[in-house]
Short mmCIF file of C-alpha atoms in Angstrom, two decimals:
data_model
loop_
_atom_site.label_atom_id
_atom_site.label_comp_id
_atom_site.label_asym_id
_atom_site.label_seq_id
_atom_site.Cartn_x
_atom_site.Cartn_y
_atom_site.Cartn_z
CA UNK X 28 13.80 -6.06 167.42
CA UNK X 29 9.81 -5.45 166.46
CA UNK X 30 10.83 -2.27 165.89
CA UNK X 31 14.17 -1.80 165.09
CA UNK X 32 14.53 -4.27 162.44
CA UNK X 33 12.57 -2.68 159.83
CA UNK X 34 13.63 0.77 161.09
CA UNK X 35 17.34 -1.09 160.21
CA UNK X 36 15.88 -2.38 156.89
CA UNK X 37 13.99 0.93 156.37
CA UNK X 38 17.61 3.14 156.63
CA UNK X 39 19.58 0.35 154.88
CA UNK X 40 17.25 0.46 151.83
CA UNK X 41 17.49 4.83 151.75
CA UNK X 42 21.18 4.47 151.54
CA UNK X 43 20.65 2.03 148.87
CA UNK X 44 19.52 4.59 146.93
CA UNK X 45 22.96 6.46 147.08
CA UNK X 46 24.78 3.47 146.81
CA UNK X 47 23.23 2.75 143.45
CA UNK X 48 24.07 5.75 142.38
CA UNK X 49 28.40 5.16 143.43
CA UNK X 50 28.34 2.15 142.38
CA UNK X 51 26.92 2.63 138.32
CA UNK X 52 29.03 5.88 138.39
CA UNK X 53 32.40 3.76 139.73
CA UNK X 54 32.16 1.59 136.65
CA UNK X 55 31.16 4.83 134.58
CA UNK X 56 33.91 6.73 135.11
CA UNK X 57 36.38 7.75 137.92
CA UNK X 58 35.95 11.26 137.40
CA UNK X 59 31.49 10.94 137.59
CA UNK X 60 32.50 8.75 140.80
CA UNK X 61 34.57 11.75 142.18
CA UNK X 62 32.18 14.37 141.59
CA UNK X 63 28.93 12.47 142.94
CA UNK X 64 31.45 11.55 145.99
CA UNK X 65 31.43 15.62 146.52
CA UNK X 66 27.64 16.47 145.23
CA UNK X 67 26.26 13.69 147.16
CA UNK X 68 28.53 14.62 150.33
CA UNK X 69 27.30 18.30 149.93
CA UNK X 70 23.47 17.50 149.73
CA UNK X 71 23.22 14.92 152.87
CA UNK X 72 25.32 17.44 154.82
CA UNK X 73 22.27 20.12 153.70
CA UNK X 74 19.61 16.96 153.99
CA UNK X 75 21.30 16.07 157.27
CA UNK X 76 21.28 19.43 158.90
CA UNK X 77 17.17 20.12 157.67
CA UNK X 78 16.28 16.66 158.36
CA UNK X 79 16.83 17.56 162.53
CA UNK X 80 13.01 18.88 162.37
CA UNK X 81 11.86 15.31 161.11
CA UNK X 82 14.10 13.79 163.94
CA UNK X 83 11.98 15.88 166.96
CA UNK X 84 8.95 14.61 165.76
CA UNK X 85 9.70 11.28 166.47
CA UNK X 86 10.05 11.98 170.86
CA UNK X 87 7.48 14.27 170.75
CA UNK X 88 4.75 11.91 168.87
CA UNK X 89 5.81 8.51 171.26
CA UNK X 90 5.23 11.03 174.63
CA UNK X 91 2.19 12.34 172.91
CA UNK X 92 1.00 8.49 171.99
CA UNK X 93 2.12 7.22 175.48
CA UNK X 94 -0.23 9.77 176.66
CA UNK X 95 -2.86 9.53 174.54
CA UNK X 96 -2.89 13.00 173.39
CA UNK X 97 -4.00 12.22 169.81
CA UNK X 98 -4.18 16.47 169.48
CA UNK X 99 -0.52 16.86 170.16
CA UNK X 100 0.58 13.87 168.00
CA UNK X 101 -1.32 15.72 165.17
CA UNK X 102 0.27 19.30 165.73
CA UNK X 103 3.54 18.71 166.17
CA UNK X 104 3.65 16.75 162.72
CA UNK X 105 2.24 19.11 161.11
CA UNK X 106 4.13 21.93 161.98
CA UNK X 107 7.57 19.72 160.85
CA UNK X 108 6.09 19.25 157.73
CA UNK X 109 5.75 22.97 157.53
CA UNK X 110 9.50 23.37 158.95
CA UNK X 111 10.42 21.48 156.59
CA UNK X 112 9.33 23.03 153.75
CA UNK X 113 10.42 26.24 154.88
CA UNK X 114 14.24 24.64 155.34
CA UNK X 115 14.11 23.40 151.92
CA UNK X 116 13.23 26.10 149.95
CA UNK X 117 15.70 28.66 151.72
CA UNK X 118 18.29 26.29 151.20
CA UNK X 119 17.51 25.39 147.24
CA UNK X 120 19.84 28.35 146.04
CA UNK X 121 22.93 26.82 147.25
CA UNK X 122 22.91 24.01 144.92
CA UNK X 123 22.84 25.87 142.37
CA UNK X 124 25.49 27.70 142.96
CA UNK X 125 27.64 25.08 144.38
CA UNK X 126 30.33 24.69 141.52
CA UNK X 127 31.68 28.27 143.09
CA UNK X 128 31.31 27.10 146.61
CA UNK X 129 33.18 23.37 145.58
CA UNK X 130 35.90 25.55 143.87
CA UNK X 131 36.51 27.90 146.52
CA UNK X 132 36.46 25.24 149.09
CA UNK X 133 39.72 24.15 147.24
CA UNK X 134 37.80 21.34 144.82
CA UNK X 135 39.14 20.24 141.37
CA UNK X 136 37.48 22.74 138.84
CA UNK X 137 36.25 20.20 136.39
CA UNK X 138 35.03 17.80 139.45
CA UNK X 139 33.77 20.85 141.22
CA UNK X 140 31.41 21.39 138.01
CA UNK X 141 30.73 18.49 137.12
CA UNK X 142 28.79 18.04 141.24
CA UNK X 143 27.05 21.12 140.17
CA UNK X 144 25.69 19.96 136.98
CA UNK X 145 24.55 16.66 139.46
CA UNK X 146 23.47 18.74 142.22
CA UNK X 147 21.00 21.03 140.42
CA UNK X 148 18.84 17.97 139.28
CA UNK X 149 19.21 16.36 142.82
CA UNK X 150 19.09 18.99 144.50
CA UNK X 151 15.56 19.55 144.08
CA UNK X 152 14.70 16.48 145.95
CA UNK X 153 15.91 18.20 148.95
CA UNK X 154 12.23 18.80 149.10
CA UNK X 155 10.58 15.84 149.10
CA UNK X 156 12.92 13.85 150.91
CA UNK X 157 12.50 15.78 153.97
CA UNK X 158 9.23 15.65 153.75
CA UNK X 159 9.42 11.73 153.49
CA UNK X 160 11.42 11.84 157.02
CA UNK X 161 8.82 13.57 159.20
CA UNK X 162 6.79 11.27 157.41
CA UNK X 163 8.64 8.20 158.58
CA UNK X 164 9.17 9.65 161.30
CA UNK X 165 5.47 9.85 162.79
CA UNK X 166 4.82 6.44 161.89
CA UNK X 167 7.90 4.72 163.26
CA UNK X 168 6.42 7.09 166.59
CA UNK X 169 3.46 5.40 166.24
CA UNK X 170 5.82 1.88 165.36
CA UNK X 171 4.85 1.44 162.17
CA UNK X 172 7.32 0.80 160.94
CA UNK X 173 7.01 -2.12 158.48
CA UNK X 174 5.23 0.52 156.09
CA UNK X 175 7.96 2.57 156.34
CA UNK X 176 10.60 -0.29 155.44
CA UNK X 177 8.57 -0.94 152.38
CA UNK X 178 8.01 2.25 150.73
CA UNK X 179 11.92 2.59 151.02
CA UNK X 180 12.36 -0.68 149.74
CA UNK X 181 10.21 0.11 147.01
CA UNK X 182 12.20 3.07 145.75
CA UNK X 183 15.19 0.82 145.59
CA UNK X 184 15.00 -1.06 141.87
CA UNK X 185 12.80 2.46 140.87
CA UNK X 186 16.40 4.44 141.22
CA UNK X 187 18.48 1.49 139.97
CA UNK X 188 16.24 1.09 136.97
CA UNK X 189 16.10 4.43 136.11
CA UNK X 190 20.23 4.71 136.95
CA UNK X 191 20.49 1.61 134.35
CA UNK X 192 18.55 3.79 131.56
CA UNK X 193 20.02 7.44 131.96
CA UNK X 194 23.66 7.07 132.99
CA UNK X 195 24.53 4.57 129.95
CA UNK X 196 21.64 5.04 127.99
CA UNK X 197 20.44 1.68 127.93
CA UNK X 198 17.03 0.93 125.40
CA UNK X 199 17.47 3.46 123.64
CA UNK X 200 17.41 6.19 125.99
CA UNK X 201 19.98 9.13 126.14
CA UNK X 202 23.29 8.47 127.95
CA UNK X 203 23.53 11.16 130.69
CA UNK X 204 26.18 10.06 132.81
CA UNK X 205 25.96 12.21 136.03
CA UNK X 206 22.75 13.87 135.08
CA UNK X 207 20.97 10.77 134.82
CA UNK X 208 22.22 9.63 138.54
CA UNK X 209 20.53 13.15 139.41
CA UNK X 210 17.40 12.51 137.74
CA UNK X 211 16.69 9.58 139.09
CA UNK X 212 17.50 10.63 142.56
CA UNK X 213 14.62 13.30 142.53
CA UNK X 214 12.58 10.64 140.69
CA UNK X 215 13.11 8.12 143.60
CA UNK X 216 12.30 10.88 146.39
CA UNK X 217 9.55 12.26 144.41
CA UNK X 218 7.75 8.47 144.37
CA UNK X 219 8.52 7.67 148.00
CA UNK X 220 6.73 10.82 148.97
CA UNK X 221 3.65 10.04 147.20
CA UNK X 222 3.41 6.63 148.60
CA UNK X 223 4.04 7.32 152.34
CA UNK X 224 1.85 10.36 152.08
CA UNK X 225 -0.98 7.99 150.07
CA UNK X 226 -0.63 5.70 153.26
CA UNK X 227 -0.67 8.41 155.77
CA UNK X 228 -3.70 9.50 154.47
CA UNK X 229 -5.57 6.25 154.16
CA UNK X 230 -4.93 4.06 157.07
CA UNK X 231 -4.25 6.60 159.71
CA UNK X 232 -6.93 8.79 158.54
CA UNK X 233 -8.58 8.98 162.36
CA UNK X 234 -5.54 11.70 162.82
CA UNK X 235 -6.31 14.16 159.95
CA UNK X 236 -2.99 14.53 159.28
CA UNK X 237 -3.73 16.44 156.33
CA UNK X 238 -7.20 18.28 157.30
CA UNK X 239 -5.92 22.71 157.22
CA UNK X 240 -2.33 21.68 157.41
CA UNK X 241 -1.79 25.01 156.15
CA UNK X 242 -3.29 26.08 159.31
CA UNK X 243 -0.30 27.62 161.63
CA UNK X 244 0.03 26.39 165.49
CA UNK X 245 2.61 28.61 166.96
CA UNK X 246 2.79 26.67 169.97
CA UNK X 247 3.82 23.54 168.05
CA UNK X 248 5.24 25.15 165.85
CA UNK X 249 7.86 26.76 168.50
CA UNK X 250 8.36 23.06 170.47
CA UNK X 251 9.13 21.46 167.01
CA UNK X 252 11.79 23.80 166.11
CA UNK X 253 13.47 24.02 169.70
CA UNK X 254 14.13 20.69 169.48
CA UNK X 255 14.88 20.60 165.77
CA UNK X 256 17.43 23.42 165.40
CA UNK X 257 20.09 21.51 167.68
CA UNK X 258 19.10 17.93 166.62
CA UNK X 259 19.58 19.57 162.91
CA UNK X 260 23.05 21.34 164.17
CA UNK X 261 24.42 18.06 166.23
CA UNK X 262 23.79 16.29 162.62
CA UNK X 263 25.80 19.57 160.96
CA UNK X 264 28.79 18.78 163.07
CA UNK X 265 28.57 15.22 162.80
CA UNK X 266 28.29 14.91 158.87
CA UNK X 267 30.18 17.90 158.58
CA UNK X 268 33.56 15.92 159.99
CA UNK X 269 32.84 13.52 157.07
CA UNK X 270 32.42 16.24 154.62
CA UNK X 271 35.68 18.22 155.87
CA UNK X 272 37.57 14.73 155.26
CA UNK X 273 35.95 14.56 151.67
CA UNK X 274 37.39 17.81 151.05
CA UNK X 275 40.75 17.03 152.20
CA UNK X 276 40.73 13.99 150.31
CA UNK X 277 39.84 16.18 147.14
CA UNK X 278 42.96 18.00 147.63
CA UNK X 279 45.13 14.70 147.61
CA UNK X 280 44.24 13.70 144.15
CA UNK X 281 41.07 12.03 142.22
CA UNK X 282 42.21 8.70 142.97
CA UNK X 283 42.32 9.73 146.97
CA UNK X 284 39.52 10.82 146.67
CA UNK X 285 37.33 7.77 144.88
CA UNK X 286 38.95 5.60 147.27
CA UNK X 287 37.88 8.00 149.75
CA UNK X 288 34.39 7.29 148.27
CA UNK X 289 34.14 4.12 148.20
CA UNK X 290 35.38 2.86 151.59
CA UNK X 291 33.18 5.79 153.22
CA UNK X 292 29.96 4.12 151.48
CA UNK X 293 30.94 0.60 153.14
CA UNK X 294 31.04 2.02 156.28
CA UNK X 295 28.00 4.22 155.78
CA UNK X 296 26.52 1.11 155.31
CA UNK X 297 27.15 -0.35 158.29
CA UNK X 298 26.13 2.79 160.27
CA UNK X 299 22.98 2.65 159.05
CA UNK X 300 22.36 -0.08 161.36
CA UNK X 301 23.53 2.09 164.04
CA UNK X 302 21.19 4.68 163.23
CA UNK X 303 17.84 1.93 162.41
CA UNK X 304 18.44 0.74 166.00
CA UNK X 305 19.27 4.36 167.40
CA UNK X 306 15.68 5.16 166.25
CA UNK X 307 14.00 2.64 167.93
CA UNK X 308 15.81 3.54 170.90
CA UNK X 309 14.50 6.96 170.50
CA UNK X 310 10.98 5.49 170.41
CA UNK X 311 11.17 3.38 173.07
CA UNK X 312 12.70 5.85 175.44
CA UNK X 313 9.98 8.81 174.12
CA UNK X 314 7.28 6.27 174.79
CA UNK X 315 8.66 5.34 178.58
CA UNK X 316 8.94 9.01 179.08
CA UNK X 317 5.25 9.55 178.19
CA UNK X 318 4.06 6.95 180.94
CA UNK X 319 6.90 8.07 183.18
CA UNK X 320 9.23 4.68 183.79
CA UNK X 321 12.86 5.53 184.05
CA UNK X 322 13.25 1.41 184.58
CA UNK X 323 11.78 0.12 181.17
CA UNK X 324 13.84 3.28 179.84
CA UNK X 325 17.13 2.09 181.19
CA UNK X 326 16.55 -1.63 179.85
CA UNK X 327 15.48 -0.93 176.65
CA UNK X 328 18.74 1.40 176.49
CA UNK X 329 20.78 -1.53 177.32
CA UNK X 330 19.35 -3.51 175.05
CA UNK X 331 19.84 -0.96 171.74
CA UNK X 332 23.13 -0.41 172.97
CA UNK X 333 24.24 -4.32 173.34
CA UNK X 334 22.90 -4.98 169.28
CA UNK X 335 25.13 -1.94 168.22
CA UNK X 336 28.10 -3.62 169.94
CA UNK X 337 27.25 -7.17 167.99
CA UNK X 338 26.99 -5.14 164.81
CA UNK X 339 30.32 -3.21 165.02
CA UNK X 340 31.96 -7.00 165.92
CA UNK X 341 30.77 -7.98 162.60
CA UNK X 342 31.43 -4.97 160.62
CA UNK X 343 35.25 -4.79 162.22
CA UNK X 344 35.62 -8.63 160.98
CA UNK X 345 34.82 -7.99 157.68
CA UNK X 346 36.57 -4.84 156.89
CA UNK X 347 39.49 -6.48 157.95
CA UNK X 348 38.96 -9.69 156.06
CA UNK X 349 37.84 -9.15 153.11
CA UNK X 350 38.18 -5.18 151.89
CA UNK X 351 39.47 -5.70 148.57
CA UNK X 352 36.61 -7.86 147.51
CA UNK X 353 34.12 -5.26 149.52
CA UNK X 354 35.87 -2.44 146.94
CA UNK X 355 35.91 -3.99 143.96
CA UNK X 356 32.38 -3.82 143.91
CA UNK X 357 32.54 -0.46 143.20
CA UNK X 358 35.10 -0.31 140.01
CA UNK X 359 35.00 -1.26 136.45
CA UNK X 360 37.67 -4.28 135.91
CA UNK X 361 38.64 -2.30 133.16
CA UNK X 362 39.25 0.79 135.18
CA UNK X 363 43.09 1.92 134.79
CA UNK X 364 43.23 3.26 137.74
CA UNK X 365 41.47 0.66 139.60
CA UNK X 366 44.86 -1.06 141.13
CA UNK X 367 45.68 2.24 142.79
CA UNK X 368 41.98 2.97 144.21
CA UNK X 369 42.20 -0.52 145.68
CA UNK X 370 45.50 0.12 147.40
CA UNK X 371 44.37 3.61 148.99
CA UNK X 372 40.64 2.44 149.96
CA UNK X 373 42.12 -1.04 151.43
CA UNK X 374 44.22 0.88 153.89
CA UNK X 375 40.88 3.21 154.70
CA UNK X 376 39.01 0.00 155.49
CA UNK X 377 41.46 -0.64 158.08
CA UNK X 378 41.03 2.63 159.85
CA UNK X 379 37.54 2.77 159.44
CA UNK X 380 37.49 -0.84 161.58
CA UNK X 381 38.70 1.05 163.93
CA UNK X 382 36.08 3.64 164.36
CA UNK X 383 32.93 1.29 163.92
CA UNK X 384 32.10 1.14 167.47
CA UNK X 385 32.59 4.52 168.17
CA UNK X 386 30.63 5.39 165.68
CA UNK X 387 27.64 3.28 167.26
CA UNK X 388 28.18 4.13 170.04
CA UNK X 389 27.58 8.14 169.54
CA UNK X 390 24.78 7.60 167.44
CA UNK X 391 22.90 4.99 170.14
CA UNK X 392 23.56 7.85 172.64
CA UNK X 393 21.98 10.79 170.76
CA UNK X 394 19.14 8.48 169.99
CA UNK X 395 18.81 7.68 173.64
CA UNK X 396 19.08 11.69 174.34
CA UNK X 397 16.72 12.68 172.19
CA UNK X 398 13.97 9.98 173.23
CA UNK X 399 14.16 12.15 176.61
CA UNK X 400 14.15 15.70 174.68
CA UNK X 401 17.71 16.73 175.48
CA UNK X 402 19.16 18.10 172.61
CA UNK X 403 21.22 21.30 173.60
CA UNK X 404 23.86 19.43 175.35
CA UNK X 405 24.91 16.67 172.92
CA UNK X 406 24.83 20.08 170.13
CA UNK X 407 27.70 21.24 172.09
CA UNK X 408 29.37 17.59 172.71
CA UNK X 409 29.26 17.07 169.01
CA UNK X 410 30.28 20.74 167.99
CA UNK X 411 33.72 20.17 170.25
CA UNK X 412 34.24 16.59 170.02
CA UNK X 413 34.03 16.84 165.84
CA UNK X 414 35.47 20.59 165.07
CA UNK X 415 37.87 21.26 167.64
CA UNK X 416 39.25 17.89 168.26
CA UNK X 417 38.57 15.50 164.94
CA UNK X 418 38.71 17.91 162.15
CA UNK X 419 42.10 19.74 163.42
CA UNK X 420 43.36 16.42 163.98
CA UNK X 421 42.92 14.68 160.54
CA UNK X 422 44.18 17.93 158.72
CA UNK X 423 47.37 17.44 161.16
CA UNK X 424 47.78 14.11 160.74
CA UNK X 425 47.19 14.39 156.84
CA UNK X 426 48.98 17.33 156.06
CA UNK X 427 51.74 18.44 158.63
CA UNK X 428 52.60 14.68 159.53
CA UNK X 429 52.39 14.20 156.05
CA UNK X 430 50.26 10.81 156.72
CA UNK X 431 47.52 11.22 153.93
CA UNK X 432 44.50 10.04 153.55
CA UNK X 433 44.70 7.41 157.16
CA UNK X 434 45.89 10.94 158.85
CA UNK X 435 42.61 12.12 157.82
CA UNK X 436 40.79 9.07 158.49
CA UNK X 437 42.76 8.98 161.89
CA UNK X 438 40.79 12.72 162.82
CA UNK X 439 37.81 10.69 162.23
CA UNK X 440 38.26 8.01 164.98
CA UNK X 441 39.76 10.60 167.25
CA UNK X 442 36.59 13.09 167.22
CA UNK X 443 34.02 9.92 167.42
CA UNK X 444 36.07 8.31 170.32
CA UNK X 445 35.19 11.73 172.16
CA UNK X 446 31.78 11.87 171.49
CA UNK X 447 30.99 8.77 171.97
CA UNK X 448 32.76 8.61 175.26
CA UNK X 449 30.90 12.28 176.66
CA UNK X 450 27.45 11.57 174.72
CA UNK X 451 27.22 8.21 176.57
CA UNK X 452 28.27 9.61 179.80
CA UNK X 453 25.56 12.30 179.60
CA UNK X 454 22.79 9.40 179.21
CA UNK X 455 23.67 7.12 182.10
CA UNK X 456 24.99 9.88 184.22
CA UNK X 457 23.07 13.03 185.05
CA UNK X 458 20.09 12.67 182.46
CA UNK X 459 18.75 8.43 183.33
CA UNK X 460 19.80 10.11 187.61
CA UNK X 461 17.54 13.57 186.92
CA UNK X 462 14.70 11.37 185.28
CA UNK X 463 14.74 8.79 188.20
CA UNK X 464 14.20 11.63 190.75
CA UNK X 465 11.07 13.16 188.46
CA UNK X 466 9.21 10.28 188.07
CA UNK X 467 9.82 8.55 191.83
#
């Protein structure tokens, strides 16, 4: 709890961010809420997919820690930070293009554009924000992790403030609707870079972090990004069953689609939880691996897993309690179409109660999984269980059963009941039986 709690806090406050951001645009208009639904669906898929660099750091930086291999710790850091960098900038070009991509993915023209005009502000931030999670990364290695609940905390009321002045142009500054949710995006990610990097630099200054980090190292270089590229595709599959369903909710109507929005961020929410304790899991398991203990691995396993159960209990309770209340957050009272966004995202709640612990439950087992630096075989779990089971299924269930959006929402629960079933398997199966043998 040490650890995971402001790892929780930490991921809680970085969706925040976005949530900010859904929430100002719901009351500013349906149509900005649609088309920050799709831009901000198209850059964490992108975010997502880079970000699996910043994710191997974290094993590879508890073993090395465990160890005491204060060389290691350094080099493999640096060389995601370089990784990183290299990700971002070959991926830039596609948000500025992605109007075209939107429209040919079968996208409303005028939403379609208006998520371009959002996503080449934001998009820039692509940058710094993965930058920020190799960052956070290291240190919640090294569990520090209160520092990293607090810089994210701190970039909270920055991006609200700044959402308050831009998108209504409050005090006198210009209204910008979804441009101004863009700017302060990149404003936010551009902060929290400078203050974890400020930190990094000051209190752990006995690594050199910083010292020639434009200095190659092949050989970390080459570790980071075997263990990256599938963490970074497993996340691709993953996000990308959420992004398919965004899409198919685009081509049932704006109002599908908002309500598609909205109900996604509640439950977003909640998996953030998920993924705070999945990433103390990772820690812990990295660190027994680096003094060799299968036992402490297997308890501290049960443990993460046990608060994931608890927090899907609660989610599940009040999704099916109180959704309307949990979606009117999110509209105008004013909104004409608000009665009709309630109605379609009240009936998503229900579904997505059903998915919640499936949902923890994958994303505890890939954290487990990638504490112990197997990444290959969840990549393919994930790539089948999401693409040929759950996305085939919610277009079949939407569209030739004619069920709409809970068809699609209904491929959702089907493709995380898989993974969650096979990714757990793996851990307590083969992997926790092969590790027992190596370190008897």
């Amino acid at each position: 709890m040490r650890l995971g709690i402001p790892l929780i806090g930490g991921h809680v406050a970085q969706f925040s961010i976005g949530l900010t951001d859904t929430v100002m645009l719901g009351w500013y208009s349906v149509e900005a809420l649609a088309s920050v639904v799709l831009g901000g669906t198209f850059f964490f898929v992108i975010f997502l997919f880079g970000s699996g660099f910043a994710i191997a750091v974290m094993p590879l930086v508890a073993e090395a820690d465990a160890s005491g291999d204060e060389t290691t710790l350094r080099r493999v850091t640096r060389m995601g930070l370089w990784l990183s960098v290299l990700f971002g900038m070959a991926f830039l070009p596609l948000f500025i293009w992605s109007g075209g991509i939107l429209e040919a993915l079968g996208q409303d023209p005028e939403v379609a554009q208006l998520a371009q005009m959002y996503l080449r502000i934001a998009g820039l931030g692509l940058l710094p924000a993965l930058l920020v999670m190799v960052l956070k990364s290291y240190l919640a290695a090294l569990e520090r992790t209160r520092v990293v609940f607090w810089v994210t905390v701190a970039a909270v009321p920055a991006n609200a403030l700044v959402n308050y002045l831009l998108i209504f142009g409050n005090w006198g500054f210009p209204e910008l609707g979804v441009e101004g949710a863009a700017i302060a995006s990149l404003v936010t990610q551009a902060v929290s870079l400078a203050g974890v990097v400020v930190y990094c630099a000051l209190t752990m200054s006995h690594h050199d972090l910083f010292r020639r980090v434009w200095r190659p190292d092949w050989e970390a270089f080459g570790r980071v990004f075997r263990l990256g590229v599938p963490i970074g595709l497993t996340n691709l599959s993953e996000v990308g069953l959420f992004a398919a369903s965004s899409l198919m909710m685009g081509w049932l109507g704006t109002v599908q689609l908002a309500a598609h929005g909205i109900a996604l961020q509640l439950a977003s929410l909640a998996f953030m939880v998920h993924l705070g304790l999945s990433s103390a899991a990772t820690v812990r398991v990295g660190n027994a691996m680096g003094r060799k203990d299968a036992e402490h691995m297997a308890r501290g396993a049960r443990v993460a897993v046990g608060a994931s159960l608890i927090t899907s209990l609660v989610t599940v309770t009040l999704f099916l309690t109180i959704p309307e209340f949990l979606l009117s957050l999110f509209l105008d009272p004013n909104e004409p179409q608000r009665e009709a966004i309630l109605a379609a995202g009240v009936v998503l709640l229900y579904v997505a109660a059903l998915f919640q612990v499936m949902d923890g439950m994958q994303v505890m087992a890939l954290g487990l999984l990638r504490g112990v630096q197997d990444t290959r075989g969840p990549m393919i779990i994930a790539a089948i269980s999401y693409w040929v089971i759950g996305v085939p299924s919610g277009y079949a269930l939407g569209f030739a059963l004619n069920l709409g959006g809970v068809g699609v929402w209904s491929g959702l629960v089907i493709g995380l009941t898989f993974a969650s079933a096979l990714l757990m398997w793996r851990f307590w199966g083969p992997c926790l039986r092969r590790l027992r043998q190596r370190f008897a």
